[in-house]
Short mmCIF file of C-alpha atoms and ligand atoms in Angstrom, two decimals:
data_model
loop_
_atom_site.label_atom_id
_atom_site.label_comp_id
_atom_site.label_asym_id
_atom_site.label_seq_id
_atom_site.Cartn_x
_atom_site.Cartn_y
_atom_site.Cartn_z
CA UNK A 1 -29.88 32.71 28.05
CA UNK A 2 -30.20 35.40 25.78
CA UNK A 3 -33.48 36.04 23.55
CA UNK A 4 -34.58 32.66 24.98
CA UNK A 5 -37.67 32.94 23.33
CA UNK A 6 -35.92 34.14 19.76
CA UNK A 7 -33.52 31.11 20.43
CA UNK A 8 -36.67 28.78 20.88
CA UNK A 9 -38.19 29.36 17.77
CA UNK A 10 -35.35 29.35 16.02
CA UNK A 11 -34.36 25.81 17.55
CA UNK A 12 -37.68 24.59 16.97
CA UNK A 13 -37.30 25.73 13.09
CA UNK A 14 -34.00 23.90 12.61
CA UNK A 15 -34.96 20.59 14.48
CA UNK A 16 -38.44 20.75 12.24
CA UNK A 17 -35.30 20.27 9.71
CA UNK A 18 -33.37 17.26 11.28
CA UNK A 19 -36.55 15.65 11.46
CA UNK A 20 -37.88 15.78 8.47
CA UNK A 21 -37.25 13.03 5.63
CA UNK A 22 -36.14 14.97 2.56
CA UNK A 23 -35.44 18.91 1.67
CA UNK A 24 -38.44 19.65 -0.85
CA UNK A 25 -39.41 23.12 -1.58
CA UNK A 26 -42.50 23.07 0.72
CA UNK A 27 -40.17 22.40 3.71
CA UNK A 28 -37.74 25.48 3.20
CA UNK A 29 -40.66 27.52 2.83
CA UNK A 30 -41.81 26.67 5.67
CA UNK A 31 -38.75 27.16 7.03
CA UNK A 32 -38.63 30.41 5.79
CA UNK A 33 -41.94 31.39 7.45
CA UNK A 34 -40.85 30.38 10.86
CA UNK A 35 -37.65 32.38 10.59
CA UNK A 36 -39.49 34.98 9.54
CA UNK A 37 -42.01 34.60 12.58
CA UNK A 38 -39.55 34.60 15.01
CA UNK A 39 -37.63 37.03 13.99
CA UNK A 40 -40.46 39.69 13.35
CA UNK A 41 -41.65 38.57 16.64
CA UNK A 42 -38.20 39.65 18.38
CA UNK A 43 -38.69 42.92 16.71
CA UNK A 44 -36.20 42.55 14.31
CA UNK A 45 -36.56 45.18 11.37
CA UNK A 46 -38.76 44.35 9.17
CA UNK A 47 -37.07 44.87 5.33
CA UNK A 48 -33.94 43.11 7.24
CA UNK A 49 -36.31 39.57 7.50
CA UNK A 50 -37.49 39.85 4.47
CA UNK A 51 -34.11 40.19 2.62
CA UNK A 52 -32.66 37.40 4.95
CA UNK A 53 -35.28 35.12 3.97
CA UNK A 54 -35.19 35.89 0.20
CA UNK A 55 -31.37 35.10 0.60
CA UNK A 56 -31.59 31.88 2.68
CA UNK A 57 -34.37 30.80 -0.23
CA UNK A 58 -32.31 31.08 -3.01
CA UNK A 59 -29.24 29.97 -1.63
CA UNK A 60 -31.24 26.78 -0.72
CA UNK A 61 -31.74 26.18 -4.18
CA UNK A 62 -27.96 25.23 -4.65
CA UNK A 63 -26.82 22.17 -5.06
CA UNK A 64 -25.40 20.50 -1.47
CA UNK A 65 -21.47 20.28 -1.32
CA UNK A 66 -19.86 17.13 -1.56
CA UNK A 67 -19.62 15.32 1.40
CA UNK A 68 -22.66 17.34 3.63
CA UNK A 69 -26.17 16.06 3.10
CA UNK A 70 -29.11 18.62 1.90
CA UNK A 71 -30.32 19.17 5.40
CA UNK A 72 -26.86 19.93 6.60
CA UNK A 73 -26.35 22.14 3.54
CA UNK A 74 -29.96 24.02 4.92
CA UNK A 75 -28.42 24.18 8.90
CA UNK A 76 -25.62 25.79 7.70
CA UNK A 77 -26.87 28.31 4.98
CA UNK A 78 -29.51 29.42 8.12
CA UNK A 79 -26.42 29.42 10.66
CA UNK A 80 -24.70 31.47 8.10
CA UNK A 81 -26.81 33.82 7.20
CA UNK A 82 -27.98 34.72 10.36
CA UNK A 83 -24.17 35.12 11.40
CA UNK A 84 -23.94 37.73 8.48
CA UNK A 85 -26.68 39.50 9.77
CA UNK A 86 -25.42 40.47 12.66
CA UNK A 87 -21.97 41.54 11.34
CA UNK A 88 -19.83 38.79 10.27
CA UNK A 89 -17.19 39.83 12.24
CA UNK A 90 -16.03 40.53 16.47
CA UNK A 91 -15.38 44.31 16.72
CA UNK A 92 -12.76 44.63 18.72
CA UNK A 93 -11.33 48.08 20.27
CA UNK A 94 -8.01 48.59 19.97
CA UNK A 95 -5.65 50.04 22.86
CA UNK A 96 -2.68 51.18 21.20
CA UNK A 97 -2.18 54.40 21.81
CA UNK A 98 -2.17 56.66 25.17
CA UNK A 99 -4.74 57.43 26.35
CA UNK A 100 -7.06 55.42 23.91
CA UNK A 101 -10.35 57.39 24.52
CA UNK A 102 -13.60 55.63 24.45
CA UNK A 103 -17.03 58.21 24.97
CA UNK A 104 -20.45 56.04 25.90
CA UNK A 105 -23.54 57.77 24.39
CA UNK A 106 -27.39 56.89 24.55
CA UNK A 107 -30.70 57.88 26.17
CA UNK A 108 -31.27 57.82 29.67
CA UNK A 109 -31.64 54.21 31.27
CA UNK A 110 -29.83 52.46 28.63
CA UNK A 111 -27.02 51.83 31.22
CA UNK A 112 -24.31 53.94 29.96
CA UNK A 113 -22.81 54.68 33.72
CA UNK A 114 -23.26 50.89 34.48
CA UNK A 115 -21.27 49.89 31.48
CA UNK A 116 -18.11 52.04 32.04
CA UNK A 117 -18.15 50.81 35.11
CA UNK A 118 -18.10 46.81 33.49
CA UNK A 119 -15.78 48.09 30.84
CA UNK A 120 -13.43 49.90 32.80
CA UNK A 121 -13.17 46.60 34.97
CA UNK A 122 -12.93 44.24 31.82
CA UNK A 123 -9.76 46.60 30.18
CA UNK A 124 -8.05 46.87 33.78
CA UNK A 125 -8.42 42.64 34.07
CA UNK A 126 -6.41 42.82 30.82
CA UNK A 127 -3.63 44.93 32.16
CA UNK A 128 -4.53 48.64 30.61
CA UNK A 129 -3.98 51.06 33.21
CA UNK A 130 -7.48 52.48 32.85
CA UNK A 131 -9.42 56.15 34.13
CA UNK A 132 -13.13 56.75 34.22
CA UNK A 133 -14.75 60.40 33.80
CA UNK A 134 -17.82 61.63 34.62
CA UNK A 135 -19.34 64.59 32.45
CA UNK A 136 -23.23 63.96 33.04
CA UNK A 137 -23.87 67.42 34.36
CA UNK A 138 -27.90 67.03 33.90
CA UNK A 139 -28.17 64.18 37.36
CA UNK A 140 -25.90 64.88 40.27
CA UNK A 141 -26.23 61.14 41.05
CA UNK A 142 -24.62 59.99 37.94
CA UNK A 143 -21.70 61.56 39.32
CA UNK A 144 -21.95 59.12 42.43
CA UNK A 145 -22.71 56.19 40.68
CA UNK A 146 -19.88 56.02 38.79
CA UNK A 147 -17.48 57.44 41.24
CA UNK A 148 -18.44 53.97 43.58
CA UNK A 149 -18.29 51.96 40.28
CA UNK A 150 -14.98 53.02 39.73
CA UNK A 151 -14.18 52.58 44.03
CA UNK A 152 -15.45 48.79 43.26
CA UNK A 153 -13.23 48.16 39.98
CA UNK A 154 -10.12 50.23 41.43
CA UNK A 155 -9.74 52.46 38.80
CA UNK A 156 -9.13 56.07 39.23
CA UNK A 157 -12.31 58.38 38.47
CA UNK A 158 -12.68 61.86 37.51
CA UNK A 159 -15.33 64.40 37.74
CA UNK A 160 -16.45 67.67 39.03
CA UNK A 161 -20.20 68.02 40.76
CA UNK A 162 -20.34 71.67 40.45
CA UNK A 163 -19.38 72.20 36.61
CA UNK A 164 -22.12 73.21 34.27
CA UNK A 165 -20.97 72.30 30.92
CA UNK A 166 -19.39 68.60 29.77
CA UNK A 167 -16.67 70.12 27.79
CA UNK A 168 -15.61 72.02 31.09
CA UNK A 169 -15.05 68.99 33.31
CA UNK A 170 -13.09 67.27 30.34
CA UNK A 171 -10.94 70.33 29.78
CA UNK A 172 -10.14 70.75 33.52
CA UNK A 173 -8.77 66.52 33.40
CA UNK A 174 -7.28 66.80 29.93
CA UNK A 175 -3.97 67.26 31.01
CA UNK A 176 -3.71 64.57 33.81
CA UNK A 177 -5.14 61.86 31.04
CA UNK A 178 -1.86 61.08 29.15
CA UNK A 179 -0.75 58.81 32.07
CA UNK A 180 -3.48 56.28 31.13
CA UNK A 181 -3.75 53.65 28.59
CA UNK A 182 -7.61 54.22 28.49
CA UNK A 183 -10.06 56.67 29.54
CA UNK A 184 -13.79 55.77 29.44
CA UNK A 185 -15.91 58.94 29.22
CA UNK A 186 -19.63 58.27 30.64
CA UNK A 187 -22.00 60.98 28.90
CA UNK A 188 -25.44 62.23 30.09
CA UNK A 189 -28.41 61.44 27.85
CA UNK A 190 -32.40 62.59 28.02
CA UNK A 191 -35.54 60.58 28.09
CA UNK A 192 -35.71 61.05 24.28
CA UNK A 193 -33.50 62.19 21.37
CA UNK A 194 -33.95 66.24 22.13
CA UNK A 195 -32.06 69.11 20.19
CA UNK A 196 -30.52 69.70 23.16
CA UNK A 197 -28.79 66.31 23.88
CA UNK A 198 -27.47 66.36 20.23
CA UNK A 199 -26.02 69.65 20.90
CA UNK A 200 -24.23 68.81 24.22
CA UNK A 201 -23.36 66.07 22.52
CA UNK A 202 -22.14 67.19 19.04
CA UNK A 203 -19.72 69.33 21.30
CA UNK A 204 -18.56 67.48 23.13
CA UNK A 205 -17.36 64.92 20.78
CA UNK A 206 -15.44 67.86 19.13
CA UNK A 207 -13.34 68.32 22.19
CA UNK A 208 -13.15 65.08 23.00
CA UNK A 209 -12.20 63.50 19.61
CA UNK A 210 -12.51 60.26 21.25
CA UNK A 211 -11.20 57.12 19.37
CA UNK A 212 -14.57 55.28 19.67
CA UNK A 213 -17.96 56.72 20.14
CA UNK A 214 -19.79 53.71 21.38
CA UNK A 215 -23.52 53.87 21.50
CA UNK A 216 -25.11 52.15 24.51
CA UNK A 217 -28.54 50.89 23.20
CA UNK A 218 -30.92 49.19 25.88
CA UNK A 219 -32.37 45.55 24.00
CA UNK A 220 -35.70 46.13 25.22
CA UNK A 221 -36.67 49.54 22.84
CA UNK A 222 -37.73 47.12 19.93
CA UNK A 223 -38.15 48.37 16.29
CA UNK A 224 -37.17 52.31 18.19
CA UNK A 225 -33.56 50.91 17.96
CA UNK A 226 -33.15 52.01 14.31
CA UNK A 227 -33.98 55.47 14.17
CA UNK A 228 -31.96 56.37 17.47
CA UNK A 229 -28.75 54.17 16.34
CA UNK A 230 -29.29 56.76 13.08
CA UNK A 231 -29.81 59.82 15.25
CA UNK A 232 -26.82 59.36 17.22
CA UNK A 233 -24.84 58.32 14.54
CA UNK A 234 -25.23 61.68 13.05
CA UNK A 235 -24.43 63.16 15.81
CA UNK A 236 -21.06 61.98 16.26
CA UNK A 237 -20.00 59.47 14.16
CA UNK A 238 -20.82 55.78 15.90
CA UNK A 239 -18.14 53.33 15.61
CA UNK A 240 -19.91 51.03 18.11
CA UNK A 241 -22.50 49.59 19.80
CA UNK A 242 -23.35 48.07 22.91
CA UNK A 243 -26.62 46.22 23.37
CA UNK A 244 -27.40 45.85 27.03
CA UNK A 245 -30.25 44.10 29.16
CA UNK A 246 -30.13 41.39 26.49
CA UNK A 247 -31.13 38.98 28.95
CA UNK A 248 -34.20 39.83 29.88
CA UNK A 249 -35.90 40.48 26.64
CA UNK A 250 -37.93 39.10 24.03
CA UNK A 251 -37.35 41.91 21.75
CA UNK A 252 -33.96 42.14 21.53
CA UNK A 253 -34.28 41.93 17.14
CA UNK A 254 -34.71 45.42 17.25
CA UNK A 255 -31.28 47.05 18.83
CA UNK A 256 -29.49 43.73 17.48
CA UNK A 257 -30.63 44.85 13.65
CA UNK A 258 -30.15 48.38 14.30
CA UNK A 259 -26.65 47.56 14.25
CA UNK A 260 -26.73 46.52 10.85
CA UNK A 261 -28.71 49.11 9.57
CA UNK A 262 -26.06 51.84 10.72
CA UNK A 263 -23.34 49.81 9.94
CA UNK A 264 -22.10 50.00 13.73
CA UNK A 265 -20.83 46.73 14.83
CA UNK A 266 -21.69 45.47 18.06
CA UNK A 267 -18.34 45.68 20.66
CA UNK A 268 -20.12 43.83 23.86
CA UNK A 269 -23.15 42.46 25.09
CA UNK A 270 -24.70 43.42 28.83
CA UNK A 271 -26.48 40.56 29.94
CA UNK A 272 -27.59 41.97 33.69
CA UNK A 273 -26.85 44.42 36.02
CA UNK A 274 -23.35 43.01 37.98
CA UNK A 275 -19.80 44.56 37.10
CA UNK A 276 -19.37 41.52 35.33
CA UNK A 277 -22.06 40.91 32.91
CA UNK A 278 -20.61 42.09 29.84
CA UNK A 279 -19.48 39.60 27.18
CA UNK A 280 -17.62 40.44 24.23
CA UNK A 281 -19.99 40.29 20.92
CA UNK A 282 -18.68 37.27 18.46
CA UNK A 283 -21.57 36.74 16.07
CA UNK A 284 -20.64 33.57 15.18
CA UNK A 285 -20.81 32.07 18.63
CA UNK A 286 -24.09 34.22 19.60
CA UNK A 287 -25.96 32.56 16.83
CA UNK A 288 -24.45 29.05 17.47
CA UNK A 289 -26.03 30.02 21.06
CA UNK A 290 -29.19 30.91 19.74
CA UNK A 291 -30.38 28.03 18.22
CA UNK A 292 -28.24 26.62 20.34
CA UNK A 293 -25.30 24.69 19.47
CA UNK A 294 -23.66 25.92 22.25
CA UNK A 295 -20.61 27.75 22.51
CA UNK A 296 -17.93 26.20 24.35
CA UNK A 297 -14.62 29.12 23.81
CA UNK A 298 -17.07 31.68 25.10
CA UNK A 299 -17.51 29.53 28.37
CA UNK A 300 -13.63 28.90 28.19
CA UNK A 301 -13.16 32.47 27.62
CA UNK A 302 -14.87 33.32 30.85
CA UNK A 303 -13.42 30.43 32.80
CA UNK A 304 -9.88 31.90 31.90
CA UNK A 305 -10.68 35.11 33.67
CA UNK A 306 -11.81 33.55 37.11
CA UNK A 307 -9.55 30.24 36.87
CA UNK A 308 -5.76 30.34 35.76
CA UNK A 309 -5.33 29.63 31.98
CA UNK A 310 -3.89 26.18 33.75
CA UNK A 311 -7.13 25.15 34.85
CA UNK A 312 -9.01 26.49 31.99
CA UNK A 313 -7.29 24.22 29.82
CA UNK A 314 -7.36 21.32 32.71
CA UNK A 315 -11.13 22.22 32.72
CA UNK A 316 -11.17 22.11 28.79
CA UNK A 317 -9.40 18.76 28.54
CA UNK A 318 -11.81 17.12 31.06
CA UNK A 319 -14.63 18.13 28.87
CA UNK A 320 -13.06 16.84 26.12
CA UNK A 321 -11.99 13.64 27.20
CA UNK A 322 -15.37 12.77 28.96
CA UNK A 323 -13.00 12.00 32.22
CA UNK A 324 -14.33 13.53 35.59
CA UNK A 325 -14.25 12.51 39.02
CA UNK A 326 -15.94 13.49 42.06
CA UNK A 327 -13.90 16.20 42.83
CA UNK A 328 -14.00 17.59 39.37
CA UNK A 329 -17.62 17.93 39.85
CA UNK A 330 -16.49 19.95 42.87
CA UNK A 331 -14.14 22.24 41.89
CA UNK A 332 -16.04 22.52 38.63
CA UNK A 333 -19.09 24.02 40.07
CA UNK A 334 -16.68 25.92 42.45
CA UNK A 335 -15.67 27.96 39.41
CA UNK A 336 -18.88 27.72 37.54
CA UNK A 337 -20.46 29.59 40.24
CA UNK A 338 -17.47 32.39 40.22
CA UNK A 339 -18.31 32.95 37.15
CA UNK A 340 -21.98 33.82 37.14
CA UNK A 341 -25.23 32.25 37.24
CA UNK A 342 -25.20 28.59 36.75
CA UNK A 343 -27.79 28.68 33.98
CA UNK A 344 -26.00 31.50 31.87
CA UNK A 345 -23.05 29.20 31.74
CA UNK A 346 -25.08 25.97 30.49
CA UNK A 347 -26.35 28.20 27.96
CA UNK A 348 -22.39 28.28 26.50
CA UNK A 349 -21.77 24.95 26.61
CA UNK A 350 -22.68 22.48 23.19
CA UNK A 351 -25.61 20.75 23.63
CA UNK A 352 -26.87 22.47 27.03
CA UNK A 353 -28.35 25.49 25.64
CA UNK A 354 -30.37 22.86 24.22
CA UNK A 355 -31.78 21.02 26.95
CA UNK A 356 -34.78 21.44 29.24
CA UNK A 357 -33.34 21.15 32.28
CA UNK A 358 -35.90 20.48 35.31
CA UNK A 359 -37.08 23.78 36.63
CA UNK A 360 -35.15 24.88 38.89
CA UNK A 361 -32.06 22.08 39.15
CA UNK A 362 -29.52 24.83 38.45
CA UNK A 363 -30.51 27.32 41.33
CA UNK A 364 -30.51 23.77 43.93
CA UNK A 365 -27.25 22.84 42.60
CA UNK A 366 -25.50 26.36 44.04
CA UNK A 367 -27.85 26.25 46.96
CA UNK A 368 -26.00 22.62 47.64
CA UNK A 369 -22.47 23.58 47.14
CA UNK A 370 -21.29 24.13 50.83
CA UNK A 371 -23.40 20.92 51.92
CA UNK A 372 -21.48 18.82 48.90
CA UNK A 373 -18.07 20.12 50.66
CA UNK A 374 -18.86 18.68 54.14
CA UNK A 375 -19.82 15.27 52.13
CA UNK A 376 -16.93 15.12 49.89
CA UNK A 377 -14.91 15.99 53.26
CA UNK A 378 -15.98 12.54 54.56
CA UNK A 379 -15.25 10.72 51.50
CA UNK A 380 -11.87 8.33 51.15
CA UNK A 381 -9.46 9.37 48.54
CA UNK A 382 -10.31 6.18 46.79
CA UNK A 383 -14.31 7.43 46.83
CA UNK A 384 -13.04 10.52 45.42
CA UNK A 385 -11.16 9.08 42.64
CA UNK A 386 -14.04 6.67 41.47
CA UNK A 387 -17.35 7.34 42.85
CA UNK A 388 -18.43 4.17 41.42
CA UNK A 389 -17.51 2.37 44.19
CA UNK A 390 -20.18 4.36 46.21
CA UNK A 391 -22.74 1.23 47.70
CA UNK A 392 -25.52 1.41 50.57
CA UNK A 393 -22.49 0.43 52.77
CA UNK A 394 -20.28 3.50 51.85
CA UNK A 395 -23.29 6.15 51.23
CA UNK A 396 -24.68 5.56 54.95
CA UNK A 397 -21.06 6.03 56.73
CA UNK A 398 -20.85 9.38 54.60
CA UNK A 399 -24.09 10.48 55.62
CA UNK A 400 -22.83 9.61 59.07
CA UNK A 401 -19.45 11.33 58.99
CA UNK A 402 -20.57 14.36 56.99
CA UNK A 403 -24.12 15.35 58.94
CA UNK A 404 -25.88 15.15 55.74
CA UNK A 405 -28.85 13.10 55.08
CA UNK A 406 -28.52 9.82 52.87
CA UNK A 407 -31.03 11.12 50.22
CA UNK A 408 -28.65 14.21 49.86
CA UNK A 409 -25.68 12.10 49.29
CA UNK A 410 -27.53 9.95 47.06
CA UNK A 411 -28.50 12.82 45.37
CA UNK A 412 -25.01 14.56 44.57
CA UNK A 413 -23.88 11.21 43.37
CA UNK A 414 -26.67 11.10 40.68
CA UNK A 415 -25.91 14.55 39.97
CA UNK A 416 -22.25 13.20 39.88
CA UNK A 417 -23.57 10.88 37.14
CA UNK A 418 -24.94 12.67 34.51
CA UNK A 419 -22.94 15.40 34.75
CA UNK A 420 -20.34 12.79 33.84
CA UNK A 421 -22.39 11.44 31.35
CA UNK A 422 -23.03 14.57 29.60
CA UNK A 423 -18.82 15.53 29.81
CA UNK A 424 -18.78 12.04 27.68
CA UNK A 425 -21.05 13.39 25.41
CA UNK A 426 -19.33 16.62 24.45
CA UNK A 427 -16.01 14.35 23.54
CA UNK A 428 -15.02 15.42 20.27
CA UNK A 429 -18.18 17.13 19.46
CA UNK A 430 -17.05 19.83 16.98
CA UNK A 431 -18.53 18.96 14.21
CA UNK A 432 -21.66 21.09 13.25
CA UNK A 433 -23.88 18.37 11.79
CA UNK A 434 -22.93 15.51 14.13
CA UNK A 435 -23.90 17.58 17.00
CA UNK A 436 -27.26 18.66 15.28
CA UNK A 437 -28.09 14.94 14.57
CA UNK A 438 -27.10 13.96 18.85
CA UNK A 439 -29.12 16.53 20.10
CA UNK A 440 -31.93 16.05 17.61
CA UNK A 441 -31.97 12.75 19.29
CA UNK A 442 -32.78 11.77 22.99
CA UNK A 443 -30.35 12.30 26.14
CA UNK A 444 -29.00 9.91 28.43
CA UNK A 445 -29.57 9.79 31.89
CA UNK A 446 -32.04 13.43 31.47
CA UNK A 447 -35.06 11.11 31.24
CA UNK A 448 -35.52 12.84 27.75
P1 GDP B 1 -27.59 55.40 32.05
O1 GDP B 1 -28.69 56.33 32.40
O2 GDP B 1 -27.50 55.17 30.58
O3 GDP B 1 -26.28 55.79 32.64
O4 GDP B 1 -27.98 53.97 32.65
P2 GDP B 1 -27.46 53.25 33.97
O5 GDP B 1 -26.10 52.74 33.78
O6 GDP B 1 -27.69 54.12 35.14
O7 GDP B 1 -28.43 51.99 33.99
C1 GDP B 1 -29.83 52.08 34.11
C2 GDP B 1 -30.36 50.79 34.71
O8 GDP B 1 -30.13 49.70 33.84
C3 GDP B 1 -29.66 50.42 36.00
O9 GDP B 1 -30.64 49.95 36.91
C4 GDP B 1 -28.72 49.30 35.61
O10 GDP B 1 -28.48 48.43 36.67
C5 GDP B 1 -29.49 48.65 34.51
N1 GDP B 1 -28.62 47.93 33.53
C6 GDP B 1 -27.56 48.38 32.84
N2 GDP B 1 -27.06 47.42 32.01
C7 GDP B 1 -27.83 46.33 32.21
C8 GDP B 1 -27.85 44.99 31.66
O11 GDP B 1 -27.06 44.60 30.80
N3 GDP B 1 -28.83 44.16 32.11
C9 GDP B 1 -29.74 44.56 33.06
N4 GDP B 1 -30.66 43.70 33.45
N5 GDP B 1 -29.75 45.79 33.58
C10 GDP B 1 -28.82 46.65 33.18
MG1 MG B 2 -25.70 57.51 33.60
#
């Protein structure tokens, strides 16, 4: 998951909370300190911790609401302000008008090119007819990379190798761009802020007068973020950010603050290096992540893109309902594993961003995909419908029929098990300070 480490400290705050007897002063300072801690420890800027914790302090002072207790009153003012912190709000970019132009700006590495590749493929999923240009005259293999990004999403790509100046290659494409609902405009950037980049730039943003300047912003530059969000800013007007390699950082506090020191909202999240490891930024549900409530519409929101809506909501209902079958636990992992790494999704879903899975159960389970086909092949329709019915008997003539070994089909039916246990746990779970209280407590059929 993202900022795992951030998300750990943060968890281990709040549970310090659930677990306590009674709210006194000397446990929200406490509190406090360990929010603080973690937060200055992910690089987040420092007068931003400071006023957060003043604010979470004297909020905590005010009297609970009816009907929540004081510690629930405490989860929520943390939950809150920690959503406010990072921009109350999804920005969203709007496509209404033809061609909507989007220009990508940042330093060198920050993985401008790789994100109008991600982007490009994310609008043309959602129907825009959508054109990528390159106008990074400074590395002739920008040019490349982007022209096979755009080969891979099937979208059409401009640029021209031998032009010298930015402003020239857009000029030369300007008049072929009307035809598409959105043109993403990958820029070239230096090692550091230099006079010159601002200059290339500052002009180019005048021809260009893109609707959104978006400012790619790699997680990993810590407490840097700040003054080059500013710098850039100036330069040509920000309207947002995207904060990639978030998933392999510690540090991410810094670019994630920088946003709110600019007043740039964050658009999308990159969360590794594949076409499709971009997530659109909801605050809300990144902090519910965090300390990890989990964050079940962002995993629906991704199974609607690889699934049909019709199984999303199949998929949605099942989870709901507790109700799963073999062959749920099949096609389930079928699509869990379309959709990206196993452990990235458990991260979205309530309660599993929460859990210490063994080491290493998730990478088995795709490993064991194929094999669980051949023994679901030799199952009865009946052993499908109600693995329960699974004895010595029935396990060995799988084993038999399929080619697999008994201790493998032993093994997907425990994994069978508590996957169905923990679908029967989620049922109904939408309640903030229910959920807190079940996964405070110990997990069935996890031995925790
Ligand atoms: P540019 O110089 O700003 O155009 O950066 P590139 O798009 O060429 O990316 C630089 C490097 O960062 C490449 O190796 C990308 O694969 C990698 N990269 C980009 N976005 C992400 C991300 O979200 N996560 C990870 N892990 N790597 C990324
Ligand atoms: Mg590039």
């Amino acid at each position: 998951m993202v900022l795992d480490k951030l998300g750990d400290s943060l968890k281990n705050t709040l549970s310090k909370i659930t677990k306590s007897i009674f709210v006194d002063e000397k446990l929200i300072n406490e509190l406090v300190k360990d929010i603080q801690r973690a937060l200055l420890q992910s690089d987040t800027n420092v007068k931003l911790v400071f006023n957060l914790s003043k604010t979470i302090k004297e909020r905590a002072k005010e009297d609970a609401p009816p009907g929540i207790t004081k510690k629930e009153q405490l989860i929520k003012i943390v939950y809150e302000e920690l959503t406010n912190f990072l921009g109350e709000t999804a920005k969203e970019i709007q496509i209404n008008k033809k061609p909507t132009q989007i220009m990508l700006v940042g330093l060198f590495g920050s993985g401008k090119t790789t994100t109008t590749g991600k982007l490009a493929k994310y609008y043309k999923k959602r129907g825009h007819k959508v054109a990528v240009m390159a106008t990074d005259t400074w590395r002739p293999a920008a040019y490349d990379q982007l022209q096979q990004l755009a080969e891979t999403v099937g979208v059409d790509f401009y640029g021209n190798k031998s032009a010298k100046q930015p402003t020239d290659i857009y000029n030369e494409f300007k008049p072929k761009l009307s035809q598409y609902d959105l043109v993403i405009i990958d820029t070239a950037g230096r090692d550091a802020l230099s006079d010159d980049l601002i200059q290339e730039l500052n002009t180019l943003h005048k021809t260009v007068q893109a609707d959104e300047k978006i400012l790619v912003i790699s997680a990993d530059i810590g407490q840097a973020a700040e003054k080059q969000a500013q710098a850039f800013h100036d330069t040509c007007n920000v309207t947002g950010v995207i904060v990639t390699k978030l998933e392999g950082t510690a540090k991410g506090g810094g670019a994630l603050s920088a946003c709110a020191v600019t007043k740039a909202p964050i658009a999308f999240i990159g969360v590794g290096e594949k076409i499709d490891d971009l997530e659109v930024f909801h605050p809300q549900r990144f902090v519910g992540r965090l300390i990890g409530f989990g964050d079940l519409e962002s995993l629906l929101e991704k199974a609607k893109e690889v699934i049909s809506e019709e199984d999303a909501k199949d998929l949605q209902d099942k989870f709901m309902k507790g109700e799963f079958t073999l062959v749920d636990l099949y096609s389930q992992m079928k699509s869990l594993k379309k959709m990206g790494s196993l452990k990235k999704i458990m991260g979205m879903i309530p309660g599993m961003g929460n859990m210490k899975l063994p080491e290493g159960m998730l990478e088995v389970q795709e490993g064991k995909l194929e094999n669980w086909k051949f023994i679901m092949d030799s199952c009865t329709k009946d052993e499908l419908e109600n693995a329960d019915i699974m004895d010595a008997e029935r396990i060995e003539r799988v084993s038999q029929g399929s080619g697999r070994s008994i201790k493998e089909v032993r093994e997907m039916l425990k994994q069978y098990r508590q996957s169905k246990k923990m679908m029967k746990m989620f049922k109904g779970e939408k309640d903030m300070g229910r959920m807190m209280k079940k996964m405070g407590g110990k997990l069935p059929g996890l031995g925790m």
